[in-house]
């Protein structure tokens, strides 16, 4: 289905290289058992793809993308050429149904990415197994092991096939390679000098990746800098997700066994304590049976689901429902889903094959009837990741004929695709929810990945790594061993894609630690005040492919943006190691065009270092200059227990003029616009109805906010509007603040 759609959008763009025997190519003698990729199709401006082997029975991640490629935006990106000699990519399809591909790398080339990895952004010199799984398995197995990597030479490679992928990143040396390092004697006599130190892991000169399958689609994404490569990847998959505004408010998941009255009491407590709240997440106890699930309301806890949902909506509170996909015998879907499900059960529940239209119809009709029709806003899709012993075995079969392996790699994506498309988009309603697995081509889905892991430093790393591969991630807060840890975790959550407290087991409240209650409230309030800025950051994700939260390697002035190319010319000083450490830092990250966030994150941490990119930076709260390209130390004392937040030279930041306790109050709310530094800056504030897909028909506008010098001295803010003037989301600018005097 989607391939047809894809092909329609790619007219007349097929570019075929006459590669075999081309000048400068790798000669057949060099290739051993490998062959060069015969032809590359230009899939879009700066994007090429090649099919290795037979793809007819294989599933591509891009076929499951939320929307077709944004060709018009891709075509407006700067010119980009194929980033290296295409003759150098070689492959082999073996009779035993394996595909191997080999992509040469330079000795000083560094690789980043491979999905939501929590142990660091740099993935050179590593062997990885890219299987969907719980994070705790490591070695590449994770909730979103997206087979997409970025090279420091300024390109990206995507293995666009839903198969387990074993990948050797610059590990291993072929005997016929011309670029192996010299052999070194490990135990030489003293008078025999060696060409260098003996290395346990001699550097490899390629990425070698292997799948079990008949075919593999390889894609190359070019870019003049790494952010442009990521933009192309996201735009090819339909752009990024644009959540409804309410999704960017504060989320609280209550204890798994709460009933309607307990939820009511909890909400009253939020009010009494003056804490923002937008979404309540109900955990498994809302259902008659869970693990496996019925998807039907437990009337002992929720006697009147429709009345309850409407009562909350009347207070501006949305409900989000937890579910896992495995269907209980007690569910009214069981009988009809039985023939449409796989050979094996999960927690004794059926595993529906959601590549089948009938299975999709059955589930979405039931969900509409029981949930959406009464006002439920979305879902948290649990348990679509692992472990091997919990989910179906690799030899399971599915009625559509899709392999168990492809199903495992794509089940989280399939669920997102089905719910988003068949339940919400179909009714012109936006949703925002959670999912525990994703994979390639997912950028357009309004679902945020979460985990049962809980290392705060790793959670921060996830913000950076997810930004490279079209994935949204929440470092949700669940519990803490100290007041300080609680504050640090809540602050990180508030500066992420989803500001969520998940109390499903701990029963925690934002105010559970009295000594930091005010500081926690203030963190949530900043989240709320920054809603105009957040919403535009997501609009940039959707329309331009720019991730709303970004790893520092994507940032100019940090050695990772424009200054990354040519290879080896890393920014940040003469010592290349120091420069690399700078750009690979993952305990700080960017939000939107100009905010740098550096949370405190060790259990008792109240002090940390922040590495500033080149260019002048300012303290968000005071507007004072803090540095230019250097490493600074910040303390929670000096910041009055607020999260460290820095702003780029010339930045213009729109916020609500006062804190609100609900996103609904942000609509029409007056703005404060802050300006930092000396350069006359601007901000294009995006607005639409923030709840439907009408923006796809042009129902949106851009408020262009520009700082100007006024005659006779001083500065002012000028505003002009482009687009549909009738649209209005936020209120007028009430206050313009010059932050740096
Ligand atoms: C876990 C999930 C938790 C919570 C719990 C409920 O699998 O990661 O966030 O939803 O299930 O049983």
mmCIF file of N, CA, C and O and ligand atoms in Angstrom, residues 134 143 253 256 282-285 290-291 322-324 347 380 382-383 385 390 436 450-453 476 478 500 502-505, ligand 1:
data_model
loop_
_atom_site.group_PDB
_atom_site.id
_atom_site.type_symbol
_atom_site.label_atom_id
_atom_site.label_comp_id
_atom_site.label_asym_id
_atom_site.label_seq_id
_atom_site.Cartn_x
_atom_site.Cartn_y
_atom_site.Cartn_z
ATOM 1 N N UNK A 134 14.034 -4.845 25.655
ATOM 2 C CA UNK A 134 14.206 -3.982 26.814
ATOM 3 C C UNK A 134 15.600 -3.393 26.787
ATOM 4 O O UNK A 134 16.545 -4.056 26.340
ATOM 5 N N UNK A 143 14.633 -0.192 23.120
ATOM 6 C CA UNK A 143 13.237 0.038 22.752
ATOM 7 C C UNK A 143 13.080 0.544 21.316
ATOM 8 O O UNK A 143 12.023 0.379 20.722
ATOM 9 N N UNK A 253 0.523 9.883 35.938
ATOM 10 C CA UNK A 253 -0.076 8.540 35.872
ATOM 11 C C UNK A 253 -0.305 8.072 37.300
ATOM 12 O O UNK A 253 0.635 8.034 38.095
ATOM 13 N N UNK A 256 -1.597 1.981 39.751
ATOM 14 C CA UNK A 256 -2.258 1.020 38.852
ATOM 15 C C UNK A 256 -3.640 0.595 39.341
ATOM 16 O O UNK A 256 -4.482 0.204 38.543
ATOM 17 N N UNK A 282 -4.309 6.402 33.282
ATOM 18 C CA UNK A 282 -4.811 5.263 34.051
ATOM 19 C C UNK A 282 -3.976 4.043 33.696
ATOM 20 O O UNK A 282 -3.784 3.739 32.517
ATOM 21 N N UNK A 283 -3.482 3.355 34.685
ATOM 22 C CA UNK A 283 -2.628 2.178 34.490
ATOM 23 C C UNK A 283 -3.516 0.924 34.468
ATOM 24 O O UNK A 283 -4.749 1.041 34.475
ATOM 25 N N UNK A 284 -2.969 -0.314 34.429
ATOM 26 C CA UNK A 284 -3.770 -1.486 34.057
ATOM 27 C C UNK A 284 -5.100 -1.685 34.788
ATOM 28 O O UNK A 284 -6.027 -2.276 34.208
ATOM 29 N N UNK A 285 -5.235 -1.206 36.033
ATOM 30 C CA UNK A 285 -6.435 -1.489 36.808
ATOM 31 C C UNK A 285 -7.736 -0.939 36.237
ATOM 32 O O UNK A 285 -8.820 -1.274 36.722
ATOM 33 N N UNK A 290 -6.069 -7.664 32.943
ATOM 34 C CA UNK A 290 -4.876 -7.201 32.228
ATOM 35 C C UNK A 290 -3.769 -8.241 32.299
ATOM 36 O O UNK A 290 -3.711 -9.036 33.244
ATOM 37 N N UNK A 291 -2.912 -8.174 31.263
ATOM 38 C CA UNK A 291 -1.807 -9.147 31.128
ATOM 39 C C UNK A 291 -2.339 -10.562 31.065
ATOM 40 O O UNK A 291 -1.999 -11.365 31.921
ATOM 41 N N UNK A 322 -3.600 3.041 29.666
ATOM 42 C CA UNK A 322 -2.551 2.014 29.492
ATOM 43 C C UNK A 322 -3.164 0.794 28.809
ATOM 44 O O UNK A 322 -4.309 0.432 29.089
ATOM 45 N N UNK A 323 -2.387 0.155 27.944
ATOM 46 C CA UNK A 323 -2.784 -1.168 27.464
ATOM 47 C C UNK A 323 -1.554 -1.897 26.945
ATOM 48 O O UNK A 323 -0.557 -1.274 26.576
ATOM 49 N N UNK A 324 -1.594 -3.244 27.001
ATOM 50 C CA UNK A 324 -0.660 -3.975 26.158
ATOM 51 C C UNK A 324 -1.509 -4.706 25.122
ATOM 52 O O UNK A 324 -2.712 -4.894 25.321
ATOM 53 N N UNK A 347 1.686 -13.810 27.608
ATOM 54 C CA UNK A 347 0.931 -13.872 28.869
ATOM 55 C C UNK A 347 -0.427 -14.544 28.643
ATOM 56 O O UNK A 347 -1.449 -14.109 29.161
ATOM 57 N N UNK A 380 -1.239 4.495 26.188
ATOM 58 C CA UNK A 380 0.146 4.125 26.494
ATOM 59 C C UNK A 380 0.255 2.656 26.102
ATOM 60 O O UNK A 380 -0.412 1.801 26.696
ATOM 61 N N UNK A 382 2.066 -0.561 26.060
ATOM 62 C CA UNK A 382 3.129 -1.200 26.842
ATOM 63 C C UNK A 382 3.545 -2.529 26.204
ATOM 64 O O UNK A 382 2.817 -3.099 25.382
ATOM 65 N N UNK A 383 4.706 -3.013 26.615
ATOM 66 C CA UNK A 383 5.126 -4.401 26.336
ATOM 67 C C UNK A 383 5.202 -4.772 24.864
ATOM 68 O O UNK A 383 4.912 -5.901 24.482
ATOM 69 N N UNK A 385 8.073 -4.428 23.335
ATOM 70 C CA UNK A 385 9.517 -4.472 23.098
ATOM 71 C C UNK A 385 10.159 -5.835 23.382
ATOM 72 O O UNK A 385 10.756 -6.446 22.517
ATOM 73 N N UNK A 390 9.393 -13.216 27.062
ATOM 74 C CA UNK A 390 8.029 -12.751 27.304
ATOM 75 C C UNK A 390 7.228 -12.688 26.004
ATOM 76 O O UNK A 390 6.054 -12.979 25.976
ATOM 77 N N UNK A 436 6.270 1.635 24.139
ATOM 78 C CA UNK A 436 7.564 1.191 24.657
ATOM 79 C C UNK A 436 8.487 0.643 23.569
ATOM 80 O O UNK A 436 9.571 0.163 23.883
ATOM 81 N N UNK A 450 9.173 5.310 26.518
ATOM 82 C CA UNK A 450 9.551 5.318 27.927
ATOM 83 C C UNK A 450 10.162 3.957 28.229
ATOM 84 O O UNK A 450 10.132 3.052 27.386
ATOM 85 N N UNK A 451 10.705 3.822 29.436
ATOM 86 C CA UNK A 451 11.387 2.569 29.773
ATOM 87 C C UNK A 451 11.173 2.244 31.239
ATOM 88 O O UNK A 451 10.816 3.109 32.027
ATOM 89 N N UNK A 452 11.445 0.976 31.587
ATOM 90 C CA UNK A 452 11.483 0.601 32.996
ATOM 91 C C UNK A 452 12.859 0.849 33.602
ATOM 92 O O UNK A 452 13.041 0.729 34.804
ATOM 93 N N UNK A 453 13.861 1.154 32.751
ATOM 94 C CA UNK A 453 15.191 1.478 33.280
ATOM 95 C C UNK A 453 15.067 2.787 34.072
ATOM 96 O O UNK A 453 14.060 3.486 33.953
ATOM 97 N N UNK A 476 10.826 9.978 32.198
ATOM 98 C CA UNK A 476 9.775 10.181 33.194
ATOM 99 C C UNK A 476 10.310 10.015 34.622
ATOM 100 O O UNK A 476 11.232 9.244 34.879
ATOM 101 N N UNK A 478 9.636 8.646 38.392
ATOM 102 C CA UNK A 478 8.779 7.642 39.043
ATOM 103 C C UNK A 478 8.946 7.633 40.558
ATOM 104 O O UNK A 478 7.988 7.489 41.297
ATOM 105 N N UNK A 500 6.223 14.016 32.471
ATOM 106 C CA UNK A 500 5.375 12.999 33.083
ATOM 107 C C UNK A 500 5.915 12.453 34.405
ATOM 108 O O UNK A 500 7.073 12.106 34.529
ATOM 109 N N UNK A 502 5.200 9.184 36.492
ATOM 110 C CA UNK A 502 4.548 7.880 36.342
ATOM 111 C C UNK A 502 4.543 7.176 37.704
ATOM 112 O O UNK A 502 5.485 6.489 38.070
ATOM 113 N N UNK A 503 3.437 7.345 38.446
ATOM 114 C CA UNK A 503 3.357 6.826 39.818
ATOM 115 C C UNK A 503 2.647 5.476 39.868
ATOM 116 O O UNK A 503 2.090 5.110 40.898
ATOM 117 N N UNK A 504 2.685 4.723 38.755
ATOM 118 C CA UNK A 504 1.910 3.481 38.673
ATOM 119 C C UNK A 504 2.214 2.526 39.826
ATOM 120 O O UNK A 504 1.346 1.803 40.275
ATOM 121 N N UNK A 505 3.459 2.565 40.340
ATOM 122 C CA UNK A 505 3.830 1.663 41.417
ATOM 123 C C UNK A 505 4.163 2.429 42.692
ATOM 124 O O UNK A 505 3.785 2.031 43.790
HETATM 125 C C1 LIG B 1 5.194 -1.660 32.979
HETATM 126 C C2 LIG B 1 5.421 -0.225 32.488
HETATM 127 C C3 LIG B 1 5.085 0.705 33.636
HETATM 128 C C4 LIG B 1 3.670 0.453 34.094
HETATM 129 C C5 LIG B 1 3.459 -1.017 34.439
HETATM 130 C C6 LIG B 1 2.021 -1.311 34.785
HETATM 131 O O1 LIG B 1 5.443 -2.571 31.962
HETATM 132 O O2 LIG B 1 6.745 -0.047 32.070
HETATM 133 O O3 LIG B 1 5.265 2.056 33.246
HETATM 134 O O4 LIG B 1 2.787 0.864 33.089
HETATM 135 O O5 LIG B 1 3.845 -1.831 33.343
HETATM 136 O O6 LIG B 1 1.827 -2.666 35.042
#
